[in-house]
Coordinates of C-alpha atoms in Angstrom, one line a residue:
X1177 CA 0.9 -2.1 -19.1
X1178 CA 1.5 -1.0 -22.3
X1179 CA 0.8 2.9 -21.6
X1180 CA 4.6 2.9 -19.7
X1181 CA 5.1 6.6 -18.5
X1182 CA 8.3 8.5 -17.0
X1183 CA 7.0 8.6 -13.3
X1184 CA 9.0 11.6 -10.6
X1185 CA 8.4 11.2 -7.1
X1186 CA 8.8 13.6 -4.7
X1187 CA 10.5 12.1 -1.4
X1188 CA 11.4 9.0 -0.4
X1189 CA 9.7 7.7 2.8
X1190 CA 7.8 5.0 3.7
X1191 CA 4.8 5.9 1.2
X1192 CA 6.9 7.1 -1.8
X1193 CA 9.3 4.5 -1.5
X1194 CA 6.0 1.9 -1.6
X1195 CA 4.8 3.7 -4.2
X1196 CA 8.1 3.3 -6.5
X1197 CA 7.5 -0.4 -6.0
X1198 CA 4.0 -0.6 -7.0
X1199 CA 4.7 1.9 -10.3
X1200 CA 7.6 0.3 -11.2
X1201 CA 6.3 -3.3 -11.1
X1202 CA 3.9 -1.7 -13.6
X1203 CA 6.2 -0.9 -16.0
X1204 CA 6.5 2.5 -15.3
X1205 CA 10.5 4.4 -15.8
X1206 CA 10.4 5.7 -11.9
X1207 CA 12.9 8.2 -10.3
X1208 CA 13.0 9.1 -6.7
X1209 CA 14.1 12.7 -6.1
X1210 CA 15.3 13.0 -2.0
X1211 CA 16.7 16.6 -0.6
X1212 CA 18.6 14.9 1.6
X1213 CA 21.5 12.4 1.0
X1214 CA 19.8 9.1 2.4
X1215 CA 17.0 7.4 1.7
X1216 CA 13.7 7.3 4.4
X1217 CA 12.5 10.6 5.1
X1218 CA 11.7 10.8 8.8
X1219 CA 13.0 7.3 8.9
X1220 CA 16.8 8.0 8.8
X1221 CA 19.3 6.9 10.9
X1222 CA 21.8 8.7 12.6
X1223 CA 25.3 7.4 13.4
X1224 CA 27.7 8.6 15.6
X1225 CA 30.7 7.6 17.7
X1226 CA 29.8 3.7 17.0
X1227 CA 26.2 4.1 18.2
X1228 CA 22.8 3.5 15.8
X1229 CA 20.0 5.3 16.0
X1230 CA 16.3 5.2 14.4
X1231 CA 15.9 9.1 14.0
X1232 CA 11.9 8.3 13.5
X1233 CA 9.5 5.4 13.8
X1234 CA 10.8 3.0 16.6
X1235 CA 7.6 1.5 17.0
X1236 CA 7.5 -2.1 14.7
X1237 CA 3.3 -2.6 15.0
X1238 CA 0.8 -4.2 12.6
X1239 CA 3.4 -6.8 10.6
X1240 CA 0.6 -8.3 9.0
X1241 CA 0.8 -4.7 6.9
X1242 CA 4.8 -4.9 6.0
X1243 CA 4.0 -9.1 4.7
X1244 CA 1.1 -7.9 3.4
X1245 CA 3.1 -5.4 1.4
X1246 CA 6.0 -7.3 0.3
X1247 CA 3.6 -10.6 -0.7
X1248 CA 2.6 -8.0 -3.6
X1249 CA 5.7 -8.2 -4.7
X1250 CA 6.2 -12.0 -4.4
X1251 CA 8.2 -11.4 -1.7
X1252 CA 8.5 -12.3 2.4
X1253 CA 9.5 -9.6 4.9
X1254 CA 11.9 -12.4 5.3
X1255 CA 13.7 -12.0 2.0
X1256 CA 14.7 -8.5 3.3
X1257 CA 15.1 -8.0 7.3
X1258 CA 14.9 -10.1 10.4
X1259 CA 11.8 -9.3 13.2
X1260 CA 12.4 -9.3 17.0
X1261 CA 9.4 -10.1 18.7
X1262 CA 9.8 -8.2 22.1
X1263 CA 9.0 -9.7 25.1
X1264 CA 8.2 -7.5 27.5
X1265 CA 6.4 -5.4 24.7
X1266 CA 7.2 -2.3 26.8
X1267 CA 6.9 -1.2 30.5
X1268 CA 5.3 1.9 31.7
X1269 CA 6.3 3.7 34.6
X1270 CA 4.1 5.3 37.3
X1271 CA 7.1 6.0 40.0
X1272 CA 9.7 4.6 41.8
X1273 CA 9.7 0.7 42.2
X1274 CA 6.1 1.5 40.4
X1275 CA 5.7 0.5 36.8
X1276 CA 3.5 -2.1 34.5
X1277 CA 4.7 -4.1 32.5
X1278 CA 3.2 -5.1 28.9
X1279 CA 3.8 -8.8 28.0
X1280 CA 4.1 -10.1 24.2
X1281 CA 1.3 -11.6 24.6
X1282 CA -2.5 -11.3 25.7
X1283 CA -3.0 -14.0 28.0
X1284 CA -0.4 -12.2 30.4
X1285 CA -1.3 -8.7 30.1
X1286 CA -5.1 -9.7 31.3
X1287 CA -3.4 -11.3 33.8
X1288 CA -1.8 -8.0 35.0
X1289 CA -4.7 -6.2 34.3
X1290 CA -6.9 -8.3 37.0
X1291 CA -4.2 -7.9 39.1
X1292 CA -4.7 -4.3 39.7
X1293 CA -8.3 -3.9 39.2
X1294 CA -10.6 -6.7 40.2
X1295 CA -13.0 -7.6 37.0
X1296 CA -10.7 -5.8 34.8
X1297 CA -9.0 -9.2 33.0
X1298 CA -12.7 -9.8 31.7
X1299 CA -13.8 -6.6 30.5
X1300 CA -10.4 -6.7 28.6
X1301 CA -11.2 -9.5 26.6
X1302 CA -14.2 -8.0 25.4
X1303 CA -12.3 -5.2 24.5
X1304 CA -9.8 -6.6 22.7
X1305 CA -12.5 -8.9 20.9
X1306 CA -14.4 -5.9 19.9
X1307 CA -10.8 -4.7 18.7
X1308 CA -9.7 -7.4 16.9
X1309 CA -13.4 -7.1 15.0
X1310 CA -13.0 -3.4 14.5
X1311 CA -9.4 -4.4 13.1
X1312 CA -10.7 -7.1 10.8
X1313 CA -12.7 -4.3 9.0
X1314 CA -10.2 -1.6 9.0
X1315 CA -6.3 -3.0 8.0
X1316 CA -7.9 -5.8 6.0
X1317 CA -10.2 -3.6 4.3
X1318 CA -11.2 -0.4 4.6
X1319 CA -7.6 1.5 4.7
X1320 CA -6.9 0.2 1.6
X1321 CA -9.8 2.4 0.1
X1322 CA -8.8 5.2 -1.6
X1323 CA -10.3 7.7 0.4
X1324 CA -12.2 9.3 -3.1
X1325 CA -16.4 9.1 -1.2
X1326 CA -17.8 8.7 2.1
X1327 CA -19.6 5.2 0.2
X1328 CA -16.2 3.4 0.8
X1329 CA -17.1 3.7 4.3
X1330 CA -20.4 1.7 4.0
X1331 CA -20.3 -1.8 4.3
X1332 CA -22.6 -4.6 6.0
X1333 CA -19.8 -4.6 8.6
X1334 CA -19.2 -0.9 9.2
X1335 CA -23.4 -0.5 9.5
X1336 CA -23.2 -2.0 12.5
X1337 CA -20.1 -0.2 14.2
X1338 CA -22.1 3.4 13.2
X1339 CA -22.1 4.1 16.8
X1340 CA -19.2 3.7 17.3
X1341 CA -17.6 6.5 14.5
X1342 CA -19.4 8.7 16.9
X1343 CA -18.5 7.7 20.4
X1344 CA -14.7 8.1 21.6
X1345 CA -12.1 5.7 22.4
X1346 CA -11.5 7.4 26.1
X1347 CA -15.5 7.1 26.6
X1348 CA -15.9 3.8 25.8
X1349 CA -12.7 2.6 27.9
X1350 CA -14.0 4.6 31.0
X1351 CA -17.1 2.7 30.6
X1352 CA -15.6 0.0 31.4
X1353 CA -12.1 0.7 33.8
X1354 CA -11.9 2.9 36.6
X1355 CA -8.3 2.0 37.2
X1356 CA -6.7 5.4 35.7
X1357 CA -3.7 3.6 34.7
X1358 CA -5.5 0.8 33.2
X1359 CA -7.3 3.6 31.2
X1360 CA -3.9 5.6 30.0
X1361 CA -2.6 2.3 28.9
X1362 CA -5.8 1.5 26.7
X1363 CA -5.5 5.2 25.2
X1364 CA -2.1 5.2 24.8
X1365 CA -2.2 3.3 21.4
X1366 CA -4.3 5.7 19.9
X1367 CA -1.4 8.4 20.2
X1368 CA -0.1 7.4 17.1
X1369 CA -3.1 8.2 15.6
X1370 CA -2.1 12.2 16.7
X1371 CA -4.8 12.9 18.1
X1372 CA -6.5 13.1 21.9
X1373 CA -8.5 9.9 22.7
X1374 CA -10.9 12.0 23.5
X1375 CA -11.2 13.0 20.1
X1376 CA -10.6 9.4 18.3
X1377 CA -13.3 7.5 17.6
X1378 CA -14.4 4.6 19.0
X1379 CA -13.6 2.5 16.2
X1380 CA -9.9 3.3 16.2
X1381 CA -10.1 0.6 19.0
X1382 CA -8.0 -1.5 16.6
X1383 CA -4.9 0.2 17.8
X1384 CA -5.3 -1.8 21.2
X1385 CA -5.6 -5.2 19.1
X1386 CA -2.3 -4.2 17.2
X1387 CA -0.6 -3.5 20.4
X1388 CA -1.9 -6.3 23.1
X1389 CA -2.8 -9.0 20.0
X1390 CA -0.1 -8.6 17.4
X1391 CA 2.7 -7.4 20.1
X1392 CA 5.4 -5.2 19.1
X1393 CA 8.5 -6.4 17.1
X1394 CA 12.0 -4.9 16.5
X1395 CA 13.5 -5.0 13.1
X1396 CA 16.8 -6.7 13.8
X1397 CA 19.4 -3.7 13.8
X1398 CA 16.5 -0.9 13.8
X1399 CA 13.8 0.4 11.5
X1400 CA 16.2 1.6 8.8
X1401 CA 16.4 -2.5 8.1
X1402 CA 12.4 -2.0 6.3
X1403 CA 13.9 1.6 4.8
X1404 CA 16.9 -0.8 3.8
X1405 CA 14.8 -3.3 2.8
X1406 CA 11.8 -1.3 0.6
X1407 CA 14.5 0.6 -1.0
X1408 CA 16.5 -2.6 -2.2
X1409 CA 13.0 -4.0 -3.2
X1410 CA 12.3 -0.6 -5.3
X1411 CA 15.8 -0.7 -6.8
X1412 CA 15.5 -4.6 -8.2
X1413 CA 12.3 -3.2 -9.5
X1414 CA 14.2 -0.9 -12.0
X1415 CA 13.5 2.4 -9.5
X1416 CA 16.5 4.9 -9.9
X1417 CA 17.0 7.1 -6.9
X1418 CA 18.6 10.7 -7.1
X1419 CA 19.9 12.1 -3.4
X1420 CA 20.3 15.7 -2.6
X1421 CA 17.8 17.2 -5.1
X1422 CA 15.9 19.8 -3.2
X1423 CA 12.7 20.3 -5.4
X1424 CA 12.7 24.0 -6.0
X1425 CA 9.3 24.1 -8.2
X1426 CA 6.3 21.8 -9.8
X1427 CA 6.1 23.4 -13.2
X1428 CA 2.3 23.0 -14.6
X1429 CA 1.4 24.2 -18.1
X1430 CA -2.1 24.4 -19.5
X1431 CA -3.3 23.2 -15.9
X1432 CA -1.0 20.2 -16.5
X1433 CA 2.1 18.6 -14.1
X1434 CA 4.8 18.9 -16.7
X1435 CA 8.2 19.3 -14.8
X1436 CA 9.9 19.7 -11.6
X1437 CA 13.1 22.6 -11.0
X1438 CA 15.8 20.5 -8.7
X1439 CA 19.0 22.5 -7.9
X1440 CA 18.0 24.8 -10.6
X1441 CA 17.6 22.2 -13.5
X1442 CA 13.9 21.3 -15.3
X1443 CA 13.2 17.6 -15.2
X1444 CA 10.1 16.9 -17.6
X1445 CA 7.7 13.5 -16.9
X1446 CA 4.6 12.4 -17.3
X1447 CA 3.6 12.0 -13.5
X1448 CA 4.5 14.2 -10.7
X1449 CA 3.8 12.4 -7.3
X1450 CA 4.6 14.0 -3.9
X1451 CA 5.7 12.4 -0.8
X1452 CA 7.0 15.3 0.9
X1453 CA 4.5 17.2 3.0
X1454 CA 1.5 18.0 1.3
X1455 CA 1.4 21.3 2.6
X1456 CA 4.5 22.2 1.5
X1457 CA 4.1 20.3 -2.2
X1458 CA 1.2 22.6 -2.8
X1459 CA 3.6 25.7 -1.6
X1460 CA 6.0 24.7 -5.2
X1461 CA 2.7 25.2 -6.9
X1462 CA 1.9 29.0 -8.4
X1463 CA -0.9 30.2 -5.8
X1464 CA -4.1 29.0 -8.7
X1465 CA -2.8 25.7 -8.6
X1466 CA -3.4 25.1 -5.0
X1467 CA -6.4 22.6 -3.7
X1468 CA -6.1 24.0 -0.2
X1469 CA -5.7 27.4 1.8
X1470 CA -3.1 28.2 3.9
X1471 CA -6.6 29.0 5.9
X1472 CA -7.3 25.2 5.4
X1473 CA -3.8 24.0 6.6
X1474 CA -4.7 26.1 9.8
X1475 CA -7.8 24.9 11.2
X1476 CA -6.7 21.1 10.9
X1477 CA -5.8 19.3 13.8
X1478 CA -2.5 18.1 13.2
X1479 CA -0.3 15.6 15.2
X1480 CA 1.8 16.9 17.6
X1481 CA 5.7 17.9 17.0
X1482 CA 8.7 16.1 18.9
X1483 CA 11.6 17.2 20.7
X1484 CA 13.9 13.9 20.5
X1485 CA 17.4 13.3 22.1
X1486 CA 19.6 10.7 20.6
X1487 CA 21.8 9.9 23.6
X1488 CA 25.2 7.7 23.7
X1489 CA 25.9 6.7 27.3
X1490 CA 29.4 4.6 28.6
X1491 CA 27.6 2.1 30.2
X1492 CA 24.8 0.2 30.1
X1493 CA 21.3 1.4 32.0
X1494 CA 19.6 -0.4 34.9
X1495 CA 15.9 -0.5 34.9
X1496 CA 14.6 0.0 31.8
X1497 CA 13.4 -2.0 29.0
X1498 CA 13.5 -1.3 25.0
X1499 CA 10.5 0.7 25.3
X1500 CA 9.7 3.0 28.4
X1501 CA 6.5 5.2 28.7
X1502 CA 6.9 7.7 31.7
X1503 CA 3.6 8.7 32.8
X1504 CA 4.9 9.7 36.4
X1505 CA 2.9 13.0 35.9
X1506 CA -0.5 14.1 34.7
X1507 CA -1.5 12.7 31.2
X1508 CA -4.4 15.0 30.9
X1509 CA -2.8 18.4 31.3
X1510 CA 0.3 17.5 28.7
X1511 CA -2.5 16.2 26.1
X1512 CA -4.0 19.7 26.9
X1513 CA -0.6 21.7 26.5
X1514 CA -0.5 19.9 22.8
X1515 CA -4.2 20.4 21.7
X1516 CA -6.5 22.8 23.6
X1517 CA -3.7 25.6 25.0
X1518 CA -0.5 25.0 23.1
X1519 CA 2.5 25.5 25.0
X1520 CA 5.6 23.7 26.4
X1521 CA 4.1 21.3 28.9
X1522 CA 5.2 22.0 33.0
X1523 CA 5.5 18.4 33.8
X1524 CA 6.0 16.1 30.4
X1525 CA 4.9 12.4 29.6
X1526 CA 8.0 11.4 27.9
X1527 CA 9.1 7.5 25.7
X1528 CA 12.8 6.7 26.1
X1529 CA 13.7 3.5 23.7
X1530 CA 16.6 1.6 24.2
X1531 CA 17.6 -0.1 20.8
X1532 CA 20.7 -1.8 22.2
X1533 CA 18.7 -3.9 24.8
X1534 CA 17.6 -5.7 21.9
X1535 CA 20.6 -5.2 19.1
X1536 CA 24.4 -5.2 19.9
X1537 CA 24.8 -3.5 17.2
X1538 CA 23.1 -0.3 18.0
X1539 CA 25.6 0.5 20.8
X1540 CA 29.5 -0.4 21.1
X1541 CA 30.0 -2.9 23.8
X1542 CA 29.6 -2.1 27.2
X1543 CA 27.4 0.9 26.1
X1544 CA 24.1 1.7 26.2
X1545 CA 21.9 4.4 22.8
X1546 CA 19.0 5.8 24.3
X1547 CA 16.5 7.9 22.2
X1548 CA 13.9 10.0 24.3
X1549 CA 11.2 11.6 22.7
X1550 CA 8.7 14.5 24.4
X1551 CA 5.7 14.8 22.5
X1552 CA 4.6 18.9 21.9
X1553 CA 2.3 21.1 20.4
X1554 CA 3.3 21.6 16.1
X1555 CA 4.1 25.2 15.6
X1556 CA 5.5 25.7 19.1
X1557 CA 8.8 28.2 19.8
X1558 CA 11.8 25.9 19.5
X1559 CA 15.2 27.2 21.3
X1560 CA 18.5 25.6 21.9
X1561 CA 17.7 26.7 25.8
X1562 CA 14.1 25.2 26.2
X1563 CA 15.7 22.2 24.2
X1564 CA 18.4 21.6 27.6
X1565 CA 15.8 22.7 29.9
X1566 CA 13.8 19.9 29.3
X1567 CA 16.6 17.6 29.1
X1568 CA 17.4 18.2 32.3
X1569 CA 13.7 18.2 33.1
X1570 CA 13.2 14.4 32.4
X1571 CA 17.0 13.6 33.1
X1572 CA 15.8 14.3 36.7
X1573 CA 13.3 12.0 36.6
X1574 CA 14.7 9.5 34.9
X1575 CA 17.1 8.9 37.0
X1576 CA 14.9 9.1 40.1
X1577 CA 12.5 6.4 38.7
X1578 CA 15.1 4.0 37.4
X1579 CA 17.2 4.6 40.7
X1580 CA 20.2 5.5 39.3
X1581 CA 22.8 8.0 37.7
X1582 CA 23.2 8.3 34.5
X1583 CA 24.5 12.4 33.4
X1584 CA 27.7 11.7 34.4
X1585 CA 28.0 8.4 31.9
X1586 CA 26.9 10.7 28.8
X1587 CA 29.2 10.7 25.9
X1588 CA 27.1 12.6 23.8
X1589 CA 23.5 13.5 23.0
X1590 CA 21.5 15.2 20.0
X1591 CA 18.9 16.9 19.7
X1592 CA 16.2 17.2 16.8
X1593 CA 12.9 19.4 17.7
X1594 CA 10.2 21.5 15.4
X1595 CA 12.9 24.1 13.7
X1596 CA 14.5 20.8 13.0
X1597 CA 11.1 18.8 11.2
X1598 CA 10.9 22.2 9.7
X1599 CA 14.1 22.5 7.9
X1600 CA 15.0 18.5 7.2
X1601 CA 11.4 17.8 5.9
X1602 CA 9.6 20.6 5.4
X1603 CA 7.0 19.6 7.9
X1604 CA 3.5 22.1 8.4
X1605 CA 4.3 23.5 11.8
X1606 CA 7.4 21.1 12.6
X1607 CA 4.3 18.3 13.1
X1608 CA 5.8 14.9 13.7
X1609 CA 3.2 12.4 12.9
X1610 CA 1.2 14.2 9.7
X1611 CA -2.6 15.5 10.2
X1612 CA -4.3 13.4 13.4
X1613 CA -7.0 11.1 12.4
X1614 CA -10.3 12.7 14.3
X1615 CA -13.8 12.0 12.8
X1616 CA -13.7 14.9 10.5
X1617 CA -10.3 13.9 9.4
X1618 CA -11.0 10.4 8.3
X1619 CA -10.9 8.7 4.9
X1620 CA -12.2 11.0 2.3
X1621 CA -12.2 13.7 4.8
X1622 CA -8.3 13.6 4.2
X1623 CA -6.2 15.7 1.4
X1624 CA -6.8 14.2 -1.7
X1625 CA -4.3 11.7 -3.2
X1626 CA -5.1 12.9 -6.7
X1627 CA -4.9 16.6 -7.2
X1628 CA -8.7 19.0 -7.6
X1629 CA -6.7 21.6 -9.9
X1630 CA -3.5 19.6 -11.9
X1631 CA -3.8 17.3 -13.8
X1632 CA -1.2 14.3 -13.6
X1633 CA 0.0 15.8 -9.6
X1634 CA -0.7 13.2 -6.8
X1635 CA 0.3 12.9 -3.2
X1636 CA 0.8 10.4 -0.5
X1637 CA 1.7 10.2 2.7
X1638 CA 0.8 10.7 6.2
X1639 CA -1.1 14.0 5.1
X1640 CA -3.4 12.1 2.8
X1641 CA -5.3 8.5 3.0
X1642 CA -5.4 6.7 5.0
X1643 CA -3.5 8.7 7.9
X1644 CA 0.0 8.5 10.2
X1645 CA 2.2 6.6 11.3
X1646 CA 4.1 3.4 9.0
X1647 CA 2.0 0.9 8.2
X1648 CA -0.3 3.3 6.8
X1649 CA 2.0 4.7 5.2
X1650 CA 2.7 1.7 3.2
X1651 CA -0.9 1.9 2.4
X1652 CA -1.1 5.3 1.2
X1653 CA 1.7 4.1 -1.6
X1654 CA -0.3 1.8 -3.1
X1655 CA -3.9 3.5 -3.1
X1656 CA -1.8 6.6 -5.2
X1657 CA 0.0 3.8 -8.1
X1658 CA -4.1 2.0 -8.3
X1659 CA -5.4 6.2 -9.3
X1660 CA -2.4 6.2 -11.1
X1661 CA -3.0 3.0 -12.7
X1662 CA -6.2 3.5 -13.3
X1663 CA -6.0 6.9 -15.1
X1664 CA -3.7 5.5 -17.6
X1665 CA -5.5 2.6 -18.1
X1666 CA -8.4 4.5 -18.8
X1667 CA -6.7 6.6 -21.2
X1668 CA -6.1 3.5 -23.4
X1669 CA -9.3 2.3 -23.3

């Protein structure tokens, strides 16, 4: 490209980082400005006392997406990090001696589902056949739309899935399971979508196929390996990275991007693109130059917020497997503590991941790193005292469902919760996941990757197109560099 112009993003997590890549394999002079002093946003690690944690995504689905990614490049996930497939996938427990365990691979997990509902092996693989169809149209094609008219949704493929934009992923799994925990296991995928499955669309039913048909993996030594890994990629690209550079101000002239304040100096370039929160983006903007309300922000439905331990224990844990679901209590009244009456849930589902069944490395020998993870409403009061209370809370249950005790073998444990999104990333409300992806938040339903009022100001991210979680993500990099792209392109023509 011959147009080459001085490119400033905002951030450097999964999307901006992809986008780096993509502008600087165009030519483009690209620096990453990051508030904090490492590289991933939400995806940092934390290190302490010789353990390793992930302090964000654990969760390695839909690697199809990450080769995908780096094959635009030339590359092989390969060249970078080394995947894990895991085997179980994950177990989820009911109660004591009572759990289900999620093979990595479909054949056995209809075999477990027949097991506890007669019939139910069947209906599964129409499910998944449906999803693996629904997937087909949506990761190979329609999330890498830029999100720009509700047309990009119309295809000969999507014509005949209408009904099912309009139906719900719990409606059309009750239709065919009556096992409850056969049905919490088939919605559970959809979480990472941040919203209720109630409110999820039928369609979303790929999900399932990315957890039961391409299993889950486990980067090598954690999810900081693709950080690593995209970063390095971005850097042999030309990409120049500046750390601790708190963005203080977008600076627009004549209804222009022209510069960005960091720690109180004016950086001038031709392209302003945010990965930060959009919310908060917008917020460094004088009030005209804002696309959306703070009265917009407020009637989305966003994902929910997290309250995550990191936890170092002396020993290593019965019991468990790398991932752990604990739906020992009701699954329904914590989804309605998160989205219908907001508040700090009685009885909590809760994940605990245990990177060190899977890498050495992520504990010293001997030792076991857990990270739990309580999912809660975004905007909710965050104290250092509700923080231990519900510690303790699934402490007790942990230990009474994996038979064992495990306070007294704590070296140390960490806590990160709302105030904590709220100050390290400047997340809306302390959300963890971004806005959810409900029927009226879909595809060009979404924040805009290009700005309505500034010229030259984009965003990406899990705010935008096409939506949370990683893989996206990666996706939401590259739609921004195409507008990018094609606005300069059209400029020389």
């Amino acid at each position: 490209m011959k147009n080459i112009k001085k490119i400033t993003i905002i951030g450097s997590g999964f999307s901006a980082l992809a986008a780096s890549c993509y502008l600087a394999k165009s030519g483009h002079d690209v620096t990453v400005y990051e508030k904090n002093a490492t590289t991933g946003g939400r995806a940092r690690q934390l290190k302490k006392e010789g353990f390793t944690f992930d302090m964000g995504p654990s969760w390695y689905w839909m690697p199809d997406v990450f080769d995908r990614f780096f094959a635009d490049f030339g590359k092989k996930t390969t060249d970078y990090y080394e995947l894990i497939k895991l085997a179980p996938a994950y177990r989820v427990y009911y109660g004591i001696d009572d759990f289900i365990t999620i093979a990595d691979n479909l054949r056995d997990i209809t075999i477990a589902f027949e097991a506890i509902e007669k019939g139910s092996g069947s209906l599964l693989n129409e499910f998944m056949a449906e999803a693996k169809s629904n997937y087909d149209i949506a990761i190979k094609d329609l999330v890498y739309r830029p999100g720009i008219s509700p047309l990009e949704l119309i295809t000969a493929e999507t014509a005949m899935k209408v009904g099912q934009f309009f139906s719900t992923i719990s409606k059309d799994v009750r239709k065919k399971f009556k096992n409850e925990r056969l049905i919490q296991i088939l919605e559970f995928p959809v979480l990472f979508l941040g919203a209720k499955p109630s409110d999820t669309p039928s369609f979303y039913s790929f999900m399932n196929y990315a957890d039961f048909g391409l299993g889950t993996w486990h980067p090598k030594t954690g999810m900081f390996d693709v950080v690593r890994g995209i970063e390095s990629l971005a850097r042999e690209l030309g990409v120049k990275f500046q750390m601790n550079s708190n963005i203080e101000k977008i600076i627009v002239v004549h209804k222009t991007a022209k510069s960005i304040q960091v720690n109180g100096e004016i950086i001038t370039s031709d392209v302003i693109l945010s990965g930060a929160d959009y919310h908060h983006t917008e917020t460094l903007l004088d009030m005209e130059h804002r696309t959306y309300s703070e009265k917009y922000w407020d009637s989305r439905v966003f994902a929910p917020s997290s309250l995550l331990f990191y936890v170092g224990f002396n020993k290593k844990i019965k019991n468990i497997s790398h991932h752990a679901l604990f739906f020992d209590v009701d699954f329904y009244q914590h989804a309605k503590d998160i989205y219908d009456e907001p508040q700090w849930p009685k009885e909590p589902l809760f994940y605990a991941n245990f990177p060190s069944v899977t890498d050495e490395t992520a504990a010293p020998e001997g030792m076991e790193s857990g990270f739990f993870l309580i999912p809660l409403a975004p905007g909710i009061n965050d104290t250092e005292a509700l923080r231990e209370e519900y510690f303790e809370k699934i402490m007790d249950r942990f230990e009474t469902l994996t038979q064992q005790k495990v306070r007294n073998t704590i070296l140390f444990k960490q806590s990160f919760c709302k105030n904590d999104f709220v100050s390290e990333y400047n997340s809306y409300k302390g959300n963890a996941y971004g806005m959810a992806n409900t029927l009226l938040q879909t595809a060009f339903l979404r924040p805009k990757l290009k700005s309505k009022k500034v010229k030259n100001l984009y965003f990406t991210g899990q705010l935008t197109v096409p939506g949370p979680g990683v893989p996206p993500a990666l996706i939401s990099g590259k739609l921004v560099s195409e507008l990018i792209n094609k606005q300069f392109l059209a400029q020389q023509l």
